[in-house]
Amino acid sequence: MLQTKKEKISSVKGMNDILPPASAGWEWLEAKVRVLMARYAYRNIRTPIVENTGLFVRGLGEVTDIVEKEMYSFEDRLNGEMLTLRPENTAGVVRAVSEHALLYDGGKRLYYMGPMFRHERPQRGRYRQFHQIGAEALGFPGAEIDAELILLAHALWQELGLTNVRLELNTLGQPAERKMHREALVRYFEQAIDRLDDDARRRLHSNPLRILDSKNPNMQGVIEAAPQLRDYVDSESLAHFDLVTSILDANGVAWRFNPRLVRGLDYYNRTVFEFVTDELGAQGTICGGGRYDYLIEEIGGKSAPAVGWAMGVERVFELLNLKSQAYPLPVPDAYAVLPDASVIPSACVVLETLRRAGVQVQMHSPSTPGAGMGSMKSQLRRADASGAQHAIIFGMDEFERGACVVKSLRDGTGAQSERRLADAAAWAASLIFTSNS
Ligand code: ATP
Ligand code: MG
């Protein structure tokens, strides 16, 4: 029979597999995040990956990069609803909080981790499926919560050993203040129309603030000289900003005022911030956030203040990978050497006992391609290559006496000692490698 070779199916462009051993880094980071979130009393929330398209159109604003060109949207074939793969998670969190009336008994501190989807040109630090970790505090109007969230992100960089990250801050004021600034901006850009690119001209009347966010190098001059929002922000917003910065100062967290920081989404007011690095080229923002007191109302919920941030996990890893040994790679505590197939059933009982006691055990499998049962020597070579601290050798002679041999593989001594199979629960703890526990 003639076999035609089937065409290979590969992953979708800009969407990556996360494989071992790199996936161990992800687990390491996620574990650090969980510990840290708990220290600040932030609780986990998990919302669906698919939401109604309208949630993002209304939540993020129509004249934003995401809504204009980056959303993966499709029609539900059964009922014709327009749905979208979430491009970010703040809108989803806000929807869930409002839908379940989570704020009925006061503010909520929440965090999430998960994949987001944006149809962008894939490049270093920019993918079509990427991951965000985010924290949101809803129901709190005070500046101390803005500061708490910034301190939380700052603590995360410290936990991860990231040093070259700087904090940029701005205040966007309140809607009325932004409106006055917006009018001044439109007047200014109208007079400079021939120095604007097509994108900017298109946004001049729909969303002039977005022009300040432009990455076009030819427009940096005209942006530099534009009217500054700071001159329109009233004293209450300034006091809010002062409290944020004085908490940061008291904690020795360095920051830089960046009046051009407006963020890519419409929903922010008052405090906005980004953590940036110079080590990742153009994709240097690893975390961004701010206050969004009007978003809940915008999507039809009961008005409530809120503030939050989201970090790009891939970018954090790119930064971590510039350092060697950023995180430990997993190794088993013990590798089980089984020179004779007849011992396998009983040996497995011992290994299960060890695992219940917390020992990480990798068993030699005679069906490993290319390995087979192999000699004791070749199994020991595999034990060594696994990185395990110990080999547990189920040799025939010892096995018949109800024992096995534990051999130390990493301390240079090669020390061996005989252990009773029946007492495995008692000697299990001696196998646990401290950095695995
Ligand atoms: P950028 O200006 O780089 O496009 P953004 O303003 O669109 O970023 P946010 O919507 O604020 O980004 O998302 C928060 C973080 O998520 C970003 O700071 C970045 O670290 C990360 N991020 C955003 N888009 C991507 C992407 N396509 N691939 C990887 N990470 C991303
Ligand atoms: Mg973007």
Short mmCIF file of C-alpha atoms and ligand atoms in Angstrom, two decimals:
data_model
loop_
_atom_site.label_atom_id
_atom_site.label_comp_id
_atom_site.label_asym_id
_atom_site.label_seq_id
_atom_site.Cartn_x
_atom_site.Cartn_y
_atom_site.Cartn_z
CA MET A 1 0.00 0.00 0.00
CA LEU A 2 1.30 3.42 -0.90
CA GLN A 3 1.66 5.72 2.10
CA THR A 4 1.69 9.44 1.46
CA LYS A 5 3.47 11.41 4.14
CA LYS A 6 1.03 13.68 6.00
CA GLU A 7 1.85 17.33 6.16
CA LYS A 8 3.18 18.35 9.55
CA ILE A 9 1.01 20.67 11.64
CA SER A 10 2.95 23.24 13.59
CA SER A 11 2.02 25.82 16.21
CA VAL A 12 0.28 29.08 15.31
CA LYS A 13 2.64 31.93 14.49
CA GLY A 14 3.48 34.02 17.53
CA MET A 15 2.16 31.37 19.93
CA ASN A 16 4.80 29.42 21.80
CA ASP A 17 5.13 26.09 23.55
CA ILE A 18 6.71 26.30 26.97
CA LEU A 19 8.76 23.16 27.38
CA PRO A 20 10.87 21.59 30.10
CA PRO A 21 13.33 22.64 31.40
CA ALA A 22 12.18 26.25 30.76
CA SER A 23 8.72 25.43 32.13
CA ALA A 24 10.40 24.87 35.52
CA GLY A 25 11.25 28.56 35.46
CA TRP A 26 7.57 29.37 34.94
CA GLU A 27 6.55 27.22 37.88
CA TRP A 28 9.27 28.81 39.99
CA LEU A 29 8.05 32.30 39.09
CA GLU A 30 4.39 31.45 39.64
CA ALA A 31 5.20 29.98 43.06
CA LYS A 32 7.02 33.20 44.02
CA VAL A 33 4.05 35.24 42.84
CA ARG A 34 1.58 33.18 44.90
CA VAL A 35 3.66 33.62 48.04
CA LEU A 36 4.01 37.33 47.46
CA MET A 37 0.33 37.90 46.67
CA ALA A 38 -0.58 36.15 49.91
CA ARG A 39 1.78 38.45 51.85
CA TYR A 40 -0.24 41.40 50.57
CA ALA A 41 -3.57 39.54 51.01
CA TYR A 42 -4.39 39.46 47.27
CA ARG A 43 -6.65 36.53 46.31
CA ASN A 44 -6.68 34.55 43.08
CA ILE A 45 -9.39 35.12 40.45
CA ARG A 46 -9.84 33.09 37.24
CA THR A 47 -12.08 34.44 34.53
CA PRO A 48 -12.88 32.88 31.12
CA ILE A 49 -10.45 33.28 28.24
CA VAL A 50 -13.37 34.08 25.92
CA GLU A 51 -15.57 37.11 26.61
CA ASN A 52 -18.16 39.07 24.67
CA THR A 53 -16.38 41.39 22.24
CA GLY A 54 -18.36 44.34 23.60
CA LEU A 55 -16.64 44.03 26.96
CA PHE A 56 -13.30 44.98 25.41
CA VAL A 57 -14.68 47.53 22.95
CA ARG A 58 -16.35 49.41 25.78
CA GLY A 59 -13.81 48.66 28.46
CA LEU A 60 -10.59 49.45 26.60
CA GLY A 61 -11.95 52.16 24.31
CA GLU A 62 -12.60 52.00 20.59
CA VAL A 63 -9.60 54.06 19.56
CA THR A 64 -6.93 51.84 21.08
CA ASP A 65 -4.37 49.56 19.42
CA ILE A 66 -6.00 46.52 20.96
CA VAL A 67 -9.56 47.20 19.84
CA GLU A 68 -8.61 48.68 16.48
CA LYS A 69 -6.35 45.91 15.29
CA GLU A 70 -5.19 43.35 17.83
CA MET A 71 -8.24 41.36 18.92
CA TYR A 72 -8.90 37.75 17.99
CA SER A 73 -12.65 37.96 17.49
CA PHE A 74 -15.04 35.47 15.99
CA GLU A 75 -18.70 34.81 15.68
CA ASP A 76 -20.18 32.01 17.77
CA ARG A 77 -21.44 29.69 15.05
CA LEU A 78 -24.47 28.63 17.05
CA ASN A 79 -25.97 31.91 18.16
CA GLY A 80 -24.08 34.56 16.22
CA GLU A 81 -22.65 36.30 19.31
CA MET A 82 -19.38 38.17 18.75
CA LEU A 83 -16.73 36.74 21.05
CA THR A 84 -13.08 37.64 21.64
CA LEU A 85 -10.06 35.86 23.11
CA ARG A 86 -9.12 38.10 26.01
CA PRO A 87 -6.34 40.55 25.06
CA GLU A 88 -5.94 41.51 28.73
CA ASN A 89 -7.66 40.53 31.98
CA THR A 90 -8.67 43.77 33.70
CA ALA A 91 -11.95 44.04 31.80
CA GLY A 92 -12.77 40.41 32.62
CA VAL A 93 -12.00 40.90 36.30
CA VAL A 94 -14.15 44.01 36.43
CA ARG A 95 -17.00 42.21 34.69
CA ALA A 96 -16.78 39.29 37.13
CA VAL A 97 -16.59 41.57 40.18
CA SER A 98 -19.65 43.46 39.01
CA GLU A 99 -21.59 40.38 37.87
CA HIS A 100 -21.13 38.68 41.25
CA ALA A 101 -21.46 41.90 43.29
CA LEU A 102 -18.14 41.13 44.98
CA LEU A 103 -17.87 44.65 46.36
CA TYR A 104 -21.06 44.42 48.45
CA ASP A 105 -19.02 44.02 51.66
CA GLY A 106 -16.08 46.26 50.83
CA GLY A 107 -13.00 46.35 48.62
CA LYS A 108 -11.38 43.30 47.06
CA ARG A 109 -7.73 42.60 46.32
CA LEU A 110 -7.36 40.14 43.44
CA TYR A 111 -4.65 38.64 41.24
CA TYR A 112 -4.55 36.47 38.14
CA MET A 113 -2.07 34.70 35.90
CA GLY A 114 -2.74 33.41 32.42
CA PRO A 115 -2.55 33.65 28.65
CA MET A 116 -3.68 36.73 26.69
CA PHE A 117 -4.10 37.05 22.91
CA ARG A 118 -3.24 39.97 20.64
CA HIS A 119 -2.77 39.92 16.90
CA GLU A 120 0.56 41.75 16.78
CA ARG A 121 3.68 41.35 14.64
CA PRO A 122 5.66 38.66 16.48
CA GLN A 123 9.14 39.78 17.55
CA ARG A 124 11.33 39.63 20.60
CA GLY A 125 9.13 40.31 23.64
CA ARG A 126 5.97 40.54 21.53
CA TYR A 127 3.86 37.48 20.82
CA ARG A 128 0.30 36.64 19.80
CA GLN A 129 -0.28 34.43 22.79
CA PHE A 130 1.59 35.79 25.78
CA HIS A 131 1.11 35.63 29.52
CA GLN A 132 0.30 38.21 32.09
CA ILE A 133 0.33 38.22 35.84
CA GLY A 134 -1.84 40.98 37.19
CA ALA A 135 -3.05 42.45 40.46
CA GLU A 136 -6.19 44.55 40.88
CA ALA A 137 -7.60 46.29 43.96
CA LEU A 138 -11.25 47.23 43.53
CA GLY A 139 -13.40 49.41 45.75
CA PHE A 140 -10.55 51.47 47.27
CA PRO A 141 -10.31 55.16 46.32
CA GLY A 142 -7.20 55.92 48.41
CA ALA A 143 -3.70 56.61 47.14
CA GLU A 144 -2.26 54.18 49.71
CA ILE A 145 -3.63 51.34 47.58
CA ASP A 146 -1.95 52.69 44.45
CA ALA A 147 1.27 52.67 46.48
CA GLU A 148 0.59 49.19 47.88
CA LEU A 149 0.29 47.81 44.34
CA ILE A 150 3.52 49.50 43.26
CA LEU A 151 5.32 48.19 46.36
CA LEU A 152 3.99 44.71 45.55
CA ALA A 153 5.42 44.81 42.02
CA HIS A 154 8.67 46.23 43.35
CA ALA A 155 8.88 43.39 45.90
CA LEU A 156 8.40 40.93 43.06
CA TRP A 157 11.42 42.29 41.16
CA GLN A 158 13.44 41.94 44.35
CA GLU A 159 12.27 38.37 44.90
CA LEU A 160 13.23 37.52 41.33
CA GLY A 161 16.61 39.20 41.64
CA LEU A 162 15.86 41.76 38.91
CA THR A 163 17.81 44.93 39.48
CA ASN A 164 17.77 46.91 36.25
CA VAL A 165 14.09 47.85 36.42
CA ARG A 166 13.04 51.44 36.94
CA LEU A 167 9.70 52.90 37.90
CA GLU A 168 8.07 55.69 35.90
CA LEU A 169 5.04 57.51 37.24
CA ASN A 170 2.53 60.02 36.01
CA THR A 171 -0.84 61.34 37.04
CA LEU A 172 -3.58 61.64 34.45
CA GLY A 173 -5.86 63.65 36.71
CA GLN A 174 -9.62 63.27 36.55
CA PRO A 175 -11.88 63.25 33.46
CA ALA A 176 -12.71 66.98 33.70
CA GLU A 177 -9.03 67.86 33.95
CA ARG A 178 -8.21 65.60 31.02
CA LYS A 179 -10.96 67.20 28.97
CA MET A 180 -9.40 70.66 29.34
CA HIS A 181 -5.99 69.26 28.51
CA ARG A 182 -7.45 67.40 25.55
CA GLU A 183 -8.91 70.59 24.12
CA ALA A 184 -5.53 72.29 24.45
CA LEU A 185 -3.87 69.30 22.78
CA VAL A 186 -6.24 69.35 19.81
CA ARG A 187 -5.60 73.09 19.32
CA TYR A 188 -1.84 72.48 19.48
CA PHE A 189 -1.76 69.48 17.12
CA GLU A 190 -4.11 71.18 14.64
CA GLN A 191 -1.47 73.88 14.25
CA ALA A 192 1.25 71.24 13.82
CA ILE A 193 -0.78 69.02 11.46
CA ASP A 194 1.95 68.69 8.80
CA ARG A 195 4.32 67.18 11.36
CA LEU A 196 1.87 64.38 12.29
CA ASP A 197 1.86 60.89 10.75
CA ASP A 198 -1.31 59.26 9.39
CA ASP A 199 -2.12 57.47 12.64
CA ALA A 200 -1.85 60.70 14.58
CA ARG A 201 -3.99 62.65 12.10
CA ARG A 202 -6.66 60.01 12.32
CA ARG A 203 -6.63 60.18 16.11
CA LEU A 204 -6.40 63.95 16.35
CA HIS A 205 -10.10 64.39 17.04
CA SER A 206 -11.05 60.92 18.25
CA ASN A 207 -8.27 60.42 20.80
CA PRO A 208 -5.48 63.02 20.76
CA LEU A 209 -3.98 61.78 24.02
CA ARG A 210 -3.00 58.62 22.17
CA ILE A 211 -0.73 60.68 19.92
CA LEU A 212 1.53 61.23 22.94
CA ASP A 213 1.92 57.45 23.10
CA SER A 214 3.28 57.28 19.51
CA LYS A 215 6.53 55.41 18.97
CA ASN A 216 7.25 57.18 15.65
CA PRO A 217 10.74 58.71 16.09
CA ASN A 218 9.91 61.53 13.63
CA MET A 219 7.14 62.78 15.87
CA GLN A 220 9.05 62.88 19.16
CA GLY A 221 9.89 66.59 18.71
CA VAL A 222 6.31 67.72 18.21
CA ILE A 223 5.19 65.49 21.10
CA GLU A 224 7.87 66.89 23.39
CA ALA A 225 6.56 70.44 23.02
CA ALA A 226 2.86 69.57 23.41
CA PRO A 227 0.77 71.00 26.31
CA GLN A 228 1.40 69.05 29.49
CA LEU A 229 -1.45 67.46 31.39
CA ARG A 230 0.31 68.28 34.65
CA ASP A 231 -0.61 71.94 34.15
CA TYR A 232 -4.32 71.03 34.11
CA VAL A 233 -4.40 68.61 37.06
CA ASP A 234 -6.22 70.04 40.12
CA SER A 235 -5.06 70.10 43.71
CA GLU A 236 -6.98 67.01 44.80
CA SER A 237 -5.39 64.87 42.11
CA LEU A 238 -2.00 66.35 42.97
CA ALA A 239 -2.52 65.49 46.65
CA HIS A 240 -3.41 61.92 45.63
CA PHE A 241 -0.21 61.73 43.60
CA ASP A 242 1.83 63.20 46.47
CA LEU A 243 0.63 60.53 48.86
CA VAL A 244 1.60 57.79 46.38
CA THR A 245 5.09 59.20 45.94
CA SER A 246 5.64 59.89 49.64
CA ILE A 247 4.85 56.25 50.46
CA LEU A 248 7.31 55.16 47.78
CA ASP A 249 9.93 57.58 49.10
CA ALA A 250 9.44 56.37 52.67
CA ASN A 251 10.14 52.86 51.40
CA GLY A 252 13.20 53.85 49.42
CA VAL A 253 11.58 52.96 46.08
CA ALA A 254 13.13 55.11 43.36
CA TRP A 255 10.77 56.59 40.74
CA ARG A 256 10.87 59.08 37.92
CA PHE A 257 8.09 61.46 36.95
CA ASN A 258 7.29 60.90 33.28
CA PRO A 259 4.69 63.39 32.08
CA ARG A 260 4.47 61.55 28.74
CA LEU A 261 3.39 58.30 30.28
CA VAL A 262 -0.24 57.89 29.22
CA ARG A 263 -0.52 54.07 28.79
CA GLY A 264 -2.16 52.36 25.83
CA LEU A 265 -5.67 52.03 27.20
CA ASP A 266 -8.42 54.57 27.70
CA TYR A 267 -9.59 53.55 31.10
CA TYR A 268 -6.94 55.07 33.35
CA ASN A 269 -7.25 58.13 35.61
CA ARG A 270 -4.93 59.66 38.23
CA THR A 271 -1.95 57.39 38.95
CA VAL A 272 -0.37 55.55 36.01
CA PHE A 273 2.95 53.75 36.14
CA GLU A 274 5.29 51.48 34.25
CA PHE A 275 8.30 49.43 35.20
CA VAL A 276 10.81 49.61 32.37
CA THR A 277 14.22 48.22 31.53
CA ASP A 278 16.80 49.20 28.93
CA GLU A 279 17.96 45.60 28.52
CA LEU A 280 15.16 44.38 26.23
CA GLY A 281 15.40 46.82 23.34
CA ALA A 282 12.13 48.27 22.11
CA GLN A 283 9.96 45.95 24.25
CA GLY A 284 11.26 47.42 27.51
CA THR A 285 8.03 47.73 29.51
CA ILE A 286 7.69 44.70 31.74
CA CYS A 287 4.77 45.93 33.83
CA GLY A 288 2.20 48.67 33.50
CA GLY A 289 -0.83 49.82 35.40
CA GLY A 290 -2.76 52.56 37.05
CA ARG A 291 -6.02 53.70 38.56
CA TYR A 292 -9.25 53.13 36.63
CA ASP A 293 -12.08 54.57 38.71
CA TYR A 294 -14.55 54.81 35.80
CA LEU A 295 -14.16 51.41 34.12
CA ILE A 296 -16.72 49.50 36.18
CA GLU A 297 -19.39 52.06 35.34
CA GLU A 298 -18.32 51.99 31.69
CA ILE A 299 -19.16 48.31 31.38
CA GLY A 300 -22.48 48.82 33.11
CA GLY A 301 -21.59 48.04 36.71
CA LYS A 302 -22.16 50.02 39.88
CA SER A 303 -19.53 52.76 40.04
CA ALA A 304 -16.48 51.85 42.15
CA PRO A 305 -12.85 52.98 42.22
CA ALA A 306 -10.09 50.56 41.22
CA VAL A 307 -6.39 50.31 40.51
CA GLY A 308 -4.16 47.55 39.14
CA TRP A 309 -1.22 46.44 37.04
CA ALA A 310 -0.26 43.68 34.63
CA MET A 311 3.20 42.35 33.88
CA GLY A 312 4.36 40.53 30.77
CA VAL A 313 5.73 37.18 31.88
CA GLU A 314 7.72 36.49 28.67
CA ARG A 315 9.50 39.83 29.01
CA VAL A 316 10.35 39.10 32.63
CA PHE A 317 11.86 35.79 31.51
CA GLU A 318 13.86 37.44 28.79
CA LEU A 319 15.27 39.70 31.46
CA LEU A 320 15.90 36.79 33.84
CA ASN A 321 17.58 34.76 31.11
CA LEU A 322 20.20 37.47 30.70
CA LYS A 323 21.46 36.34 34.09
CA SER A 324 22.85 32.86 34.54
CA GLN A 325 21.30 30.69 37.23
CA ALA A 326 18.27 32.87 37.71
CA TYR A 327 16.26 29.90 38.90
CA PRO A 328 17.01 26.32 39.93
CA LEU A 329 16.42 23.56 37.38
CA PRO A 330 14.59 20.58 38.84
CA VAL A 331 16.49 17.39 39.64
CA PRO A 332 15.06 14.30 41.32
CA ASP A 333 16.19 13.41 44.84
CA ALA A 334 16.75 9.82 43.83
CA TYR A 335 17.05 7.60 40.76
CA ALA A 336 15.95 3.98 41.13
CA VAL A 337 18.35 1.49 39.55
CA LEU A 338 16.68 -1.85 38.75
CA PRO A 339 19.16 -4.30 37.28
CA ASP A 340 16.67 -7.16 37.19
CA ALA A 341 13.14 -6.86 35.84
CA SER A 342 11.79 -9.30 38.43
CA VAL A 343 12.25 -6.75 41.24
CA ILE A 344 10.12 -4.08 39.55
CA PRO A 345 6.76 -4.79 41.24
CA SER A 346 8.23 -4.81 44.77
CA ALA A 347 10.58 -1.91 44.03
CA CYS A 348 7.62 0.17 42.87
CA VAL A 349 5.98 -0.37 46.28
CA VAL A 350 9.09 1.03 47.97
CA LEU A 351 9.23 3.97 45.54
CA GLU A 352 5.58 4.78 46.26
CA THR A 353 6.34 4.82 49.99
CA LEU A 354 9.25 7.20 49.38
CA ARG A 355 7.11 9.48 47.19
CA ARG A 356 4.36 9.62 49.81
CA ALA A 357 7.04 10.81 52.21
CA GLY A 358 7.94 13.61 49.78
CA VAL A 359 10.96 12.14 47.99
CA GLN A 360 11.18 12.98 44.27
CA VAL A 361 12.01 9.68 42.60
CA GLN A 362 12.74 8.91 38.97
CA MET A 363 12.57 5.20 38.12
CA HIS A 364 14.80 3.60 35.53
CA SER A 365 12.50 2.29 32.87
CA PRO A 366 13.64 -0.75 30.92
CA SER A 367 11.45 0.45 28.06
CA THR A 368 13.37 3.75 27.73
CA PRO A 369 14.20 3.90 24.00
CA GLY A 370 17.82 2.95 23.49
CA ALA A 371 18.33 2.02 27.14
CA GLY A 372 16.66 -1.30 27.75
CA MET A 373 17.35 -3.00 31.01
CA GLY A 374 21.03 -2.19 30.55
CA SER A 375 23.83 -3.17 32.87
CA MET A 376 23.99 -1.86 36.43
CA LYS A 377 26.82 0.38 35.20
CA SER A 378 24.78 1.90 32.37
CA GLN A 379 21.81 2.47 34.70
CA LEU A 380 24.12 4.24 37.15
CA ARG A 381 25.35 6.44 34.33
CA ARG A 382 21.72 7.43 33.69
CA ALA A 383 21.22 8.01 37.39
CA ASP A 384 24.16 10.39 37.29
CA ALA A 385 22.89 12.16 34.16
CA SER A 386 19.46 12.69 35.78
CA GLY A 387 21.09 15.03 38.30
CA ALA A 388 19.72 12.96 41.20
CA GLN A 389 21.42 13.23 44.59
CA HIS A 390 21.14 9.50 45.27
CA ALA A 391 20.80 6.22 43.42
CA ILE A 392 18.63 3.58 45.03
CA ILE A 393 19.98 0.28 43.77
CA PHE A 394 17.63 -2.68 43.89
CA GLY A 395 20.34 -5.32 43.33
CA MET A 396 19.34 -9.00 43.41
CA ASP A 397 21.53 -10.00 46.38
CA GLU A 398 20.29 -7.24 48.69
CA PHE A 399 16.76 -7.59 47.41
CA GLU A 400 16.66 -11.23 48.50
CA ARG A 401 17.69 -10.07 51.99
CA GLY A 402 14.85 -7.50 51.99
CA ALA A 403 17.19 -4.55 51.42
CA CYS A 404 18.48 -2.10 48.82
CA VAL A 405 21.55 0.13 48.54
CA VAL A 406 21.46 3.92 48.65
CA LYS A 407 24.45 5.44 46.91
CA SER A 408 25.37 9.09 47.16
CA LEU A 409 25.98 10.57 43.70
CA ARG A 410 26.81 14.21 44.35
CA ASP A 411 28.87 14.63 47.50
CA GLY A 412 32.05 13.20 45.97
CA THR A 413 32.23 10.34 48.47
CA GLY A 414 30.15 7.83 46.52
CA ALA A 415 29.17 6.50 49.96
CA GLN A 416 26.84 3.50 49.93
CA SER A 417 24.65 2.15 52.67
CA GLU A 418 22.21 -0.70 52.88
CA ARG A 419 18.60 0.10 53.79
CA ARG A 420 15.69 -2.11 54.78
CA LEU A 421 12.91 -2.12 52.16
CA ALA A 422 10.28 -2.51 54.87
CA ASP A 423 11.48 0.65 56.66
CA ALA A 424 11.43 2.94 53.61
CA ALA A 425 9.14 5.44 55.34
CA ALA A 426 11.75 5.84 58.08
CA TRP A 427 14.77 6.57 55.85
CA ALA A 428 12.86 8.54 53.19
CA ALA A 429 13.62 11.92 54.76
CA SER A 430 17.38 11.35 54.48
CA LEU A 431 17.01 11.39 50.67
CA ILE A 432 15.27 14.74 50.37
CA PHE A 433 17.52 17.34 48.82
CA THR A 434 17.00 20.65 50.58
CA SER A 435 16.56 22.75 47.46
CA ASN A 436 13.78 20.43 46.31
CA SER A 437 11.85 20.67 49.55
P1 ATP B 1 3.38 47.68 24.43
O1 ATP B 1 3.46 49.15 24.48
O2 ATP B 1 4.70 47.00 24.58
O3 ATP B 1 2.58 47.17 23.27
P2 ATP B 1 1.02 47.55 26.05
O4 ATP B 1 0.84 48.93 26.54
O5 ATP B 1 0.21 47.08 24.88
O6 ATP B 1 2.58 47.26 25.77
P3 ATP B 1 -0.29 46.42 28.36
O7 ATP B 1 -1.58 46.28 27.66
O8 ATP B 1 -0.11 47.46 29.37
O9 ATP B 1 0.88 46.53 27.26
O10 ATP B 1 0.13 45.01 29.00
C1 ATP B 1 0.96 44.90 30.15
C2 ATP B 1 2.25 44.19 29.84
O11 ATP B 1 2.02 43.01 29.09
C3 ATP B 1 3.21 44.96 28.98
O12 ATP B 1 3.95 45.87 29.75
C4 ATP B 1 4.09 43.88 28.42
O13 ATP B 1 5.08 43.51 29.37
C5 ATP B 1 3.14 42.74 28.24
N1 ATP B 1 2.71 42.63 26.85
C6 ATP B 1 1.79 43.38 26.18
N2 ATP B 1 1.62 42.95 24.92
C7 ATP B 1 2.46 41.89 24.78
C8 ATP B 1 2.74 40.99 23.70
N3 ATP B 1 2.12 41.07 22.52
N4 ATP B 1 3.67 40.01 23.90
C9 ATP B 1 4.30 39.90 25.09
N5 ATP B 1 4.07 40.70 26.14
C10 ATP B 1 3.16 41.69 26.00
MG MG B 2 0.56 46.93 22.85
#
